[in-house]
Amino acid sequence: MSFYIGREASKLWKRICAETTTEINLLAENWKYLLAGIVFQYIHGLAARGVHYLHRPGPTLQDLGFILLPELGQEKAYISETLFTFIFLSFVLWTFHPFVFKSKKIYTVLIWCRVLCFLVVSQALRIVTFYATQLPGPNYHCREGSKLATLPRPDSIFEVLLINFPRGVIYGCGDLIFSSHMIFTLVFVLTYQRYGTRRCIKQLGWTLSVCQSLLIIASRKHYTVDVVVAWYTVNLVVFFVEKKLPELPDRTNAAATLLLPLSTKDNKDGRTKEENHKLLNGNSVVDPADWRQRTQANGKILEDGHTNHADTAMNGA
């Protein structure tokens, strides 16, 4: 029993090391895209912090969702945040599953490049929208009489740049249309819908997205329009942006194992970075004119023109 556990642990460690080497090579090629996406997350938070200074509390607008859905109240507002945290962490863990499991369909670095691209475009549209029109926030801390509804004039630029994380994000006001929580939720679900393998998890993801939408409205964190706009905007963003992105390489394909050299020695066969990029985009780097039959003899690959000579040598003639 102990021998079996030790053998499986050794296999798992080798799998993790091999995957880490591959992902590091991919990270070296794509770190600029990842860094740009992460920096934009700060810019999005900075924009949400800035619109809070412009927010003016007022009577809550008439909303169909508020009429149909019972109000959860401040005591139960944590339910929607708990569900969002579960969706967020589940997706993050799934993107790192190739390090552990044998069945691998995605590369972690490449999938996060796509996810951040979807997020950046959606959040850019969101920034333009909530700066165009400021609505009185329906959340409890954004209503008239709350000290957090309007921020005092900042004493310095650093007070704005630091965005008072995470309190400034949790208790923000004015960044309504459209819901940031739904942007993340829908991007994650749409990504798994395309690259995930379990049908039951896909169905669960869409079910949780609907529940998340209803809980956001019931918690009075957003108006119904904020959630509705997020549903069709994010789906359209993913649909159109994905057409512009290169297709992810299929890991079940034998060519995917040649995605990147594991060391400088592996690159001595003449494969250039341009060829690796072609493999990365799912294109073949084999010259169609060179599709000739090969014959293997004594561990060497010979051209079809030398086949007879090889057979003669093996027969001792």
mmCIF file with all atom_site columns, C-alpha atoms in Angstrom, residues 60-72 138 213-228:
data_model
loop_
_atom_site.group_PDB
_atom_site.id
_atom_site.type_symbol
_atom_site.label_atom_id
_atom_site.label_alt_id
_atom_site.label_comp_id
_atom_site.label_asym_id
_atom_site.label_entity_id
_atom_site.label_seq_id
_atom_site.pdbx_PDB_ins_code
_atom_site.Cartn_x
_atom_site.Cartn_y
_atom_site.Cartn_z
_atom_site.occupancy
_atom_site.B_iso_or_equiv
_atom_site.pdbx_formal_charge
_atom_site.auth_seq_id
_atom_site.auth_comp_id
_atom_site.auth_asym_id
_atom_site.auth_atom_id
_atom_site.pdbx_PDB_model_num
ATOM 1  C CA . THR A 1 60  ? -34.395 54.682 -4.998  1.00 0.00 ? 60  THR A CA 1
ATOM 2  C CA . LEU A 1 61  ? -35.649 54.411 -8.565  1.00 0.00 ? 61  LEU A CA 1
ATOM 3  C CA . GLN A 1 62  ? -38.696 52.351 -9.422  1.00 0.00 ? 62  GLN A CA 1
ATOM 4  C CA . ASP A 1 63  ? -37.512 48.862 -10.352 1.00 0.00 ? 63  ASP A CA 1
ATOM 5  C CA . LEU A 1 64  ? -39.442 45.800 -11.480 1.00 0.00 ? 64  LEU A CA 1
ATOM 6  C CA . GLY A 1 65  ? -36.970 43.440 -9.855  1.00 0.00 ? 65  GLY A CA 1
ATOM 7  C CA . PHE A 1 66  ? -37.377 45.180 -6.495  1.00 0.00 ? 66  PHE A CA 1
ATOM 8  C CA . ILE A 1 67  ? -41.144 44.691 -6.793  1.00 0.00 ? 67  ILE A CA 1
ATOM 9  C CA . LEU A 1 68  ? -40.994 41.003 -7.727  1.00 0.00 ? 68  LEU A CA 1
ATOM 10 C CA . LEU A 1 69  ? -38.120 39.862 -5.489  1.00 0.00 ? 69  LEU A CA 1
ATOM 11 C CA . PRO A 1 70  ? -38.318 40.111 -1.695  1.00 0.00 ? 70  PRO A CA 1
ATOM 12 C CA . GLU A 1 71  ? -35.624 42.221 -0.065  1.00 0.00 ? 71  GLU A CA 1
ATOM 13 C CA . LEU A 1 72  ? -32.973 40.155 1.720   1.00 0.00 ? 72  LEU A CA 1
ATOM 14 C CA . PRO A 1 138 ? -29.951 51.317 -4.296  1.00 0.00 ? 138 PRO A CA 1
ATOM 15 C CA . SER A 1 213 ? -28.374 37.655 -10.776 1.00 0.00 ? 213 SER A CA 1
ATOM 16 C CA . LEU A 1 214 ? -31.429 37.238 -8.569  1.00 0.00 ? 214 LEU A CA 1
ATOM 17 C CA . LEU A 1 215 ? -29.418 37.544 -5.356  1.00 0.00 ? 215 LEU A CA 1
ATOM 18 C CA . ILE A 1 216 ? -27.769 40.787 -6.524  1.00 0.00 ? 216 ILE A CA 1
ATOM 19 C CA . ILE A 1 217 ? -31.182 42.318 -7.134  1.00 0.00 ? 217 ILE A CA 1
ATOM 20 C CA . ALA A 1 218 ? -32.675 40.911 -3.920  1.00 0.00 ? 218 ALA A CA 1
ATOM 21 C CA . SER A 1 219 ? -29.709 42.319 -1.973  1.00 0.00 ? 219 SER A CA 1
ATOM 22 C CA . ARG A 1 220 ? -30.405 45.736 -3.564  1.00 0.00 ? 220 ARG A CA 1
ATOM 23 C CA . LYS A 1 221 ? -26.800 46.005 -4.713  1.00 0.00 ? 221 LYS A CA 1
ATOM 24 C CA . HIS A 1 222 ? -27.837 46.816 -8.280  1.00 0.00 ? 222 HIS A CA 1
ATOM 25 C CA . TYR A 1 223 ? -30.923 47.732 -10.225 1.00 0.00 ? 223 TYR A CA 1
ATOM 26 C CA . THR A 1 224 ? -32.402 45.121 -12.531 1.00 0.00 ? 224 THR A CA 1
ATOM 27 C CA . VAL A 1 225 ? -31.150 47.041 -15.568 1.00 0.00 ? 225 VAL A CA 1
ATOM 28 C CA . ASP A 1 226 ? -27.564 46.627 -14.330 1.00 0.00 ? 226 ASP A CA 1
ATOM 29 C CA . VAL A 1 227 ? -27.918 42.854 -14.388 1.00 0.00 ? 227 VAL A CA 1
ATOM 30 C CA . VAL A 1 228 ? -29.854 42.679 -17.662 1.00 0.00 ? 228 VAL A CA 1
#
